[in-house]
Amino acid sequence: MLHTINKSPFQSDSFTSCLRFIQPGDPILLIEDGVYAAAPGKYAQTLKEVQAKNPVFALAGDLAARGITNLVDGVQTVDYEGFVELVEQHQVNSWL
Amino acid sequence: MEDAKKIMHIVRKAPHGTIYAYEGLEMVLIMASYDQDISMAFIGDGIYNLVKDQDTTDIQIKGFMKTLGVLEDYDVEKLYVDAESMEERGIREGDFFVPVEVLTSTEIGKLMTEQDVIVPQ
Amino acid sequence: MKFGILLKEGPYNHQAADTAYLFAKAAIQRGHQVTSVFLYNDGVYNATKLMDPPQDDRHIANRWSELGGEGVAILACIAASKRRGITDEVLVENSEITGLGQLTDIAIDVDRLVTFGD
């Protein structure tokens, strides 16, 4: 199951809630304001640890729009085509 | 029900402050009449929808305690509530006005992965 | 694969309408069939032709209308529309008002239902 997060972790509990429910192996895709979790800061360490069990992706266009160039180690960027590919492989759980 | 799709509605928003939970419930009631395998998971502020003694008279917003109460008549009996969200908010099972199944986040997380469709409300 | 999209937020106010659109375009580009975009909650405002953004900005309703012209059903929920004054008279071309039963049919029919919203 693909988990998408579209809120800044500073604004909403979507990020921390998702991490409580996600099963091992399931990917996370950060989109819209969700990409702020991939920037250095308070949640960087958490995001590093998450990657031991869950691959983390961030939508390139949303990163670029927000001037985020320095990503937490291991976070992979995808474009919209990559987003679609992830959806081909998994059902989707959007943490709105 | 063999061909029925497993559809889980996830409610993470409190009632009244926004319309999401209310319109979400309207969606659940329609989907329930289509003989699908419907469940609802109440997580975070979503659990406030289930709390007793809500009276929306003074705010002039249509309440939906009655509607939630009839879910059972629509065969929507799978109402899951996240135990940690209850703990965080100091809410006990006796505070709810409908029968629910209290589960851990791991248990709800596993149920999520079994779904064909997840609809966040 | 068959994809369905559920859009739960209004245009401009939130990025959801843009993300949903770009996702739909990319899915079609990759050879998938996007059967429908179902508009719910404030998402129904995506379908009003009365919107008139500045010339140098994207026209969100027209974008959906173009997608509708390419065979994607653009559907606004009737209950949500009635609450918000979205009627047949204000609907952008290639969109229609329909019931939640239709969304259920979509959920049953598609391989993936992807939700965008706030």
Tab-separated table of N, CA, C and O in Angstrom, chain C residues 36-92:
chain	number	residue	atom	x	y	z
C	36	SER	N	-12.755	8.448	-14.652
C	36	SER	CA	-13.565	9.514	-14.089
C	36	SER	C	-12.834	10.320	-13.026
C	36	SER	O	-11.917	9.827	-12.370
C	37	VAL	N	-13.271	11.553	-12.900
C	37	VAL	CA	-12.851	12.410	-11.801
C	37	VAL	C	-14.130	12.779	-11.061
C	37	VAL	O	-15.017	13.425	-11.636
C	38	PHE	N	-14.254	12.306	-9.831
C	38	PHE	CA	-15.472	12.569	-9.059
C	38	PHE	C	-15.194	13.711	-8.091
C	38	PHE	O	-14.245	13.655	-7.299
C	39	LEU	N	-16.016	14.742	-8.146
C	39	LEU	CA	-15.818	15.935	-7.325
C	39	LEU	C	-16.730	15.868	-6.097
C	39	LEU	O	-17.948	15.710	-6.226
C	40	TYR	N	-16.118	15.983	-4.929
C	40	TYR	CA	-16.887	15.875	-3.680
C	40	TYR	C	-16.484	17.009	-2.734
C	40	TYR	O	-15.483	17.687	-2.954
C	41	ASN	N	-17.246	17.187	-1.673
C	41	ASN	CA	-17.032	18.311	-0.747
C	41	ASN	C	-16.920	19.595	-1.583
C	41	ASN	O	-17.611	19.753	-2.576
C	42	ASP	N	-15.994	20.508	-1.202
C	42	ASP	CA	-15.814	21.733	-1.995
C	42	ASP	C	-15.230	21.441	-3.380
C	42	ASP	O	-15.143	22.345	-4.219
C	43	GLY	N	-14.859	20.225	-3.628
C	43	GLY	CA	-14.342	19.826	-4.935
C	43	GLY	C	-15.314	20.125	-6.064
C	43	GLY	O	-14.893	20.323	-7.206
C	44	VAL	N	-16.613	20.203	-5.737
C	44	VAL	CA	-17.602	20.475	-6.796
C	44	VAL	C	-17.375	21.846	-7.440
C	44	VAL	O	-17.765	22.061	-8.586
C	45	TYR	N	-16.736	22.770	-6.717
C	45	TYR	CA	-16.465	24.106	-7.294
C	45	TYR	C	-15.507	24.046	-8.484
C	45	TYR	O	-15.388	25.009	-9.233
C	46	ASN	N	-14.820	22.919	-8.640
C	46	ASN	CA	-13.936	22.758	-9.800
C	46	ASN	C	-14.692	22.814	-11.122
C	46	ASN	O	-14.093	23.035	-12.167
C	47	ALA	N	-16.004	22.558	-11.057
C	47	ALA	CA	-16.762	22.385	-12.301
C	47	ALA	C	-17.559	23.618	-12.702
C	47	ALA	O	-18.317	23.577	-13.661
C	48	THR	N	-17.375	24.746	-11.990
C	48	THR	CA	-18.157	25.923	-12.392
C	48	THR	C	-17.456	26.737	-13.472
C	48	THR	O	-16.289	27.127	-13.330
C	49	LYS	N	-18.201	27.003	-14.527
C	49	LYS	CA	-17.639	27.802	-15.624
C	49	LYS	C	-17.615	29.281	-15.279
C	49	LYS	O	-17.082	30.096	-16.025
C	50	LEU	N	-18.194	29.634	-14.126
C	50	LEU	CA	-18.225	31.049	-13.722
C	50	LEU	C	-16.877	31.548	-13.222
C	50	LEU	O	-16.660	32.741	-13.084
C	51	MET	N	-15.968	30.641	-12.941
C	51	MET	CA	-14.658	31.103	-12.467
C	51	MET	C	-13.956	31.870	-13.582
C	51	MET	O	-14.095	31.542	-14.761
C	52	ASP	N	-13.226	32.903	-13.197
C	52	ASP	CA	-12.602	33.773	-14.190
C	52	ASP	C	-11.252	34.254	-13.666
C	52	ASP	O	-11.095	35.410	-13.278
C	53	PRO	N	-10.283	33.360	-13.634
C	53	PRO	CA	-8.971	33.708	-13.071
C	53	PRO	C	-8.224	34.668	-13.993
C	53	PRO	O	-8.561	34.782	-15.171
C	54	PRO	N	-7.204	35.351	-13.471
C	54	PRO	CA	-6.379	36.224	-14.314
C	54	PRO	C	-5.827	35.449	-15.517
C	54	PRO	O	-5.575	34.249	-15.413
C	55	GLN	N	-5.656	36.146	-16.627
C	55	GLN	CA	-5.237	35.529	-17.897
C	55	GLN	C	-3.957	34.705	-17.801
C	55	GLN	O	-3.808	33.715	-18.493
C	56	ASP	N	-3.034	35.163	-16.936
C	56	ASP	CA	-1.746	34.463	-16.883
C	56	ASP	C	-1.763	33.273	-15.920
C	56	ASP	O	-0.735	32.665	-15.661
C	57	ASP	N	-2.942	32.953	-15.385
C	57	ASP	CA	-3.037	31.813	-14.464
C	57	ASP	C	-3.755	30.663	-15.166
C	57	ASP	O	-4.456	30.862	-16.160
C	58	ARG	N	-3.586	29.480	-14.638
C	58	ARG	CA	-4.304	28.320	-15.192
C	58	ARG	C	-5.791	28.468	-14.946
C	58	ARG	O	-6.196	28.999	-13.918
C	59	HIS	N	-6.591	27.967	-15.901
C	59	HIS	CA	-8.046	27.982	-15.743
C	59	HIS	C	-8.474	26.567	-15.372
C	59	HIS	O	-8.558	25.681	-16.216
C	60	ILE	N	-8.730	26.369	-14.087
C	60	ILE	CA	-8.901	25.007	-13.584
C	60	ILE	C	-10.141	24.327	-14.167
C	60	ILE	O	-10.093	23.161	-14.572
C	61	ALA	N	-11.252	25.047	-14.257
C	61	ALA	CA	-12.468	24.422	-14.810
C	61	ALA	C	-12.265	24.027	-16.268
C	61	ALA	O	-12.673	22.942	-16.691
C	62	ASN	N	-11.607	24.911	-17.041
C	62	ASN	CA	-11.369	24.594	-18.449
C	62	ASN	C	-10.454	23.385	-18.617
C	62	ASN	O	-10.600	22.598	-19.553
C	63	ARG	N	-9.507	23.262	-17.697
C	63	ARG	CA	-8.619	22.102	-17.733
C	63	ARG	C	-9.416	20.804	-17.579
C	63	ARG	O	-9.230	19.846	-18.313
C	64	TRP	N	-10.330	20.810	-16.593
C	64	TRP	CA	-11.169	19.616	-16.403
C	64	TRP	C	-12.056	19.385	-17.622
C	64	TRP	O	-12.301	18.251	-18.033
C	65	SER	N	-12.537	20.487	-18.185
C	65	SER	CA	-13.411	20.390	-19.344
C	65	SER	C	-12.682	19.738	-20.524
C	65	SER	O	-13.240	18.886	-21.222
C	66	GLU	N	-11.420	20.142	-20.711
C	66	GLU	CA	-10.617	19.540	-21.785
C	66	GLU	C	-10.406	18.051	-21.549
C	66	GLU	O	-10.513	17.230	-22.463
C	67	LEU	N	-10.153	17.713	-20.303
C	67	LEU	CA	-9.981	16.299	-19.950
C	67	LEU	C	-11.288	15.545	-20.204
C	67	LEU	O	-11.285	14.409	-20.692
C	68	GLY	N	-12.406	16.205	-19.891
C	68	GLY	CA	-13.720	15.610	-20.160
C	68	GLY	C	-13.910	15.348	-21.640
C	68	GLY	O	-14.473	14.322	-22.035
C	69	GLY	N	-13.396	16.276	-22.466
C	69	GLY	CA	-13.485	16.119	-23.915
C	69	GLY	C	-12.669	14.940	-24.419
C	69	GLY	O	-12.908	14.415	-25.502
C	70	GLU	N	-11.694	14.531	-23.622
C	70	GLU	CA	-10.852	13.387	-24.005
C	70	GLU	C	-11.407	12.071	-23.473
C	70	GLU	O	-10.739	11.037	-23.513
C	71	GLY	N	-12.628	12.122	-22.933
C	71	GLY	CA	-13.273	10.872	-22.526
C	71	GLY	C	-13.266	10.561	-21.048
C	71	GLY	O	-13.742	9.512	-20.618
C	72	VAL	N	-12.696	11.461	-20.231
C	72	VAL	CA	-12.735	11.257	-18.782
C	72	VAL	C	-14.051	11.852	-18.260
C	72	VAL	O	-14.358	13.010	-18.543
C	73	ALA	N	-14.833	11.075	-17.530
C	73	ALA	CA	-16.087	11.599	-16.984
C	73	ALA	C	-15.773	12.558	-15.835
C	73	ALA	O	-15.098	12.181	-14.873
C	74	ILE	N	-16.207	13.808	-15.959
C	74	ILE	CA	-16.011	14.790	-14.895
C	74	ILE	C	-17.341	14.907	-14.162
C	74	ILE	O	-18.320	15.426	-14.708
C	75	LEU	N	-17.384	14.401	-12.931
C	75	LEU	CA	-18.655	14.228	-12.234
C	75	LEU	C	-18.682	14.991	-10.913
C	75	LEU	O	-17.810	14.808	-10.069
C	76	ALA	N	-19.689	15.850	-10.754
C	76	ALA	CA	-19.848	16.564	-9.487
C	76	ALA	C	-20.977	15.905	-8.696
C	76	ALA	O	-22.055	15.648	-9.231
C	77	CYS	N	-20.721	15.642	-7.436
C	77	CYS	CA	-21.727	15.004	-6.579
C	77	CYS	C	-22.943	15.920	-6.417
C	77	CYS	O	-22.799	17.106	-6.097
C	78	ILE	N	-24.122	15.363	-6.592
C	78	ILE	CA	-25.335	16.187	-6.541
C	78	ILE	C	-25.604	16.745	-5.149
C	78	ILE	O	-25.945	17.931	-5.008
C	79	ALA	N	-25.411	15.948	-4.122
C	79	ALA	CA	-25.700	16.422	-2.762
C	79	ALA	C	-24.744	17.557	-2.390
C	79	ALA	O	-25.156	18.599	-1.867
C	80	ALA	N	-23.460	17.362	-2.700
C	80	ALA	CA	-22.459	18.395	-2.398
C	80	ALA	C	-22.701	19.633	-3.264
C	80	ALA	O	-22.497	20.767	-2.817
C	81	SER	N	-23.143	19.433	-4.507
C	81	SER	CA	-23.391	20.552	-5.420
C	81	SER	C	-24.586	21.389	-4.967
C	81	SER	O	-24.542	22.625	-5.000
C	82	LYS	N	-25.640	20.712	-4.562
C	82	LYS	CA	-26.845	21.432	-4.151
C	82	LYS	C	-26.552	22.352	-2.968
C	82	LYS	O	-27.004	23.489	-2.913
C	83	ARG	N	-25.763	21.858	-2.026
C	83	ARG	CA	-25.380	22.676	-0.860
C	83	ARG	C	-24.666	23.953	-1.279
C	83	ARG	O	-24.750	24.970	-0.611
C	84	ARG	N	-23.910	23.850	-2.379
C	84	ARG	CA	-22.980	24.937	-2.730
C	84	ARG	C	-23.404	25.732	-3.958
C	84	ARG	O	-22.630	26.535	-4.473
C	85	GLY	N	-24.621	25.498	-4.429
C	85	GLY	CA	-25.104	26.288	-5.562
C	85	GLY	C	-24.498	25.922	-6.890
C	85	GLY	O	-24.470	26.732	-7.816
C	86	ILE	N	-23.985	24.719	-6.999
C	86	ILE	CA	-23.500	24.248	-8.301
C	86	ILE	C	-24.671	23.541	-8.986
C	86	ILE	O	-25.175	22.528	-8.490
C	87	THR	N	-25.113	24.110	-10.110
C	87	THR	CA	-26.259	23.559	-10.839
C	87	THR	C	-25.864	23.292	-12.285
C	87	THR	O	-24.780	23.701	-12.721
C	88	ASP	N	-26.754	22.647	-13.026
C	88	ASP	CA	-26.487	22.370	-14.446
C	88	ASP	C	-26.164	23.657	-15.211
C	88	ASP	O	-25.367	23.643	-16.144
C	89	GLU	N	-26.775	24.769	-14.781
C	89	GLU	CA	-26.598	26.044	-15.489
C	89	GLU	C	-25.156	26.552	-15.401
C	89	GLU	O	-24.692	27.262	-16.297
C	90	VAL	N	-24.479	26.244	-14.323
C	90	VAL	CA	-23.125	26.792	-14.162
C	90	VAL	C	-22.032	25.781	-14.514
C	90	VAL	O	-20.846	26.099	-14.477
C	91	LEU	N	-22.438	24.576	-14.865
C	91	LEU	CA	-21.435	23.529	-15.145
C	91	LEU	C	-20.623	23.839	-16.390
C	91	LEU	O	-21.153	24.249	-17.411
C	92	VAL	N	-19.329	23.611	-16.295
C	92	VAL	CA	-18.454	23.753	-17.444
C	92	VAL	C	-18.747	22.596	-18.407
C	92	VAL	O	-19.228	21.535	-17.998
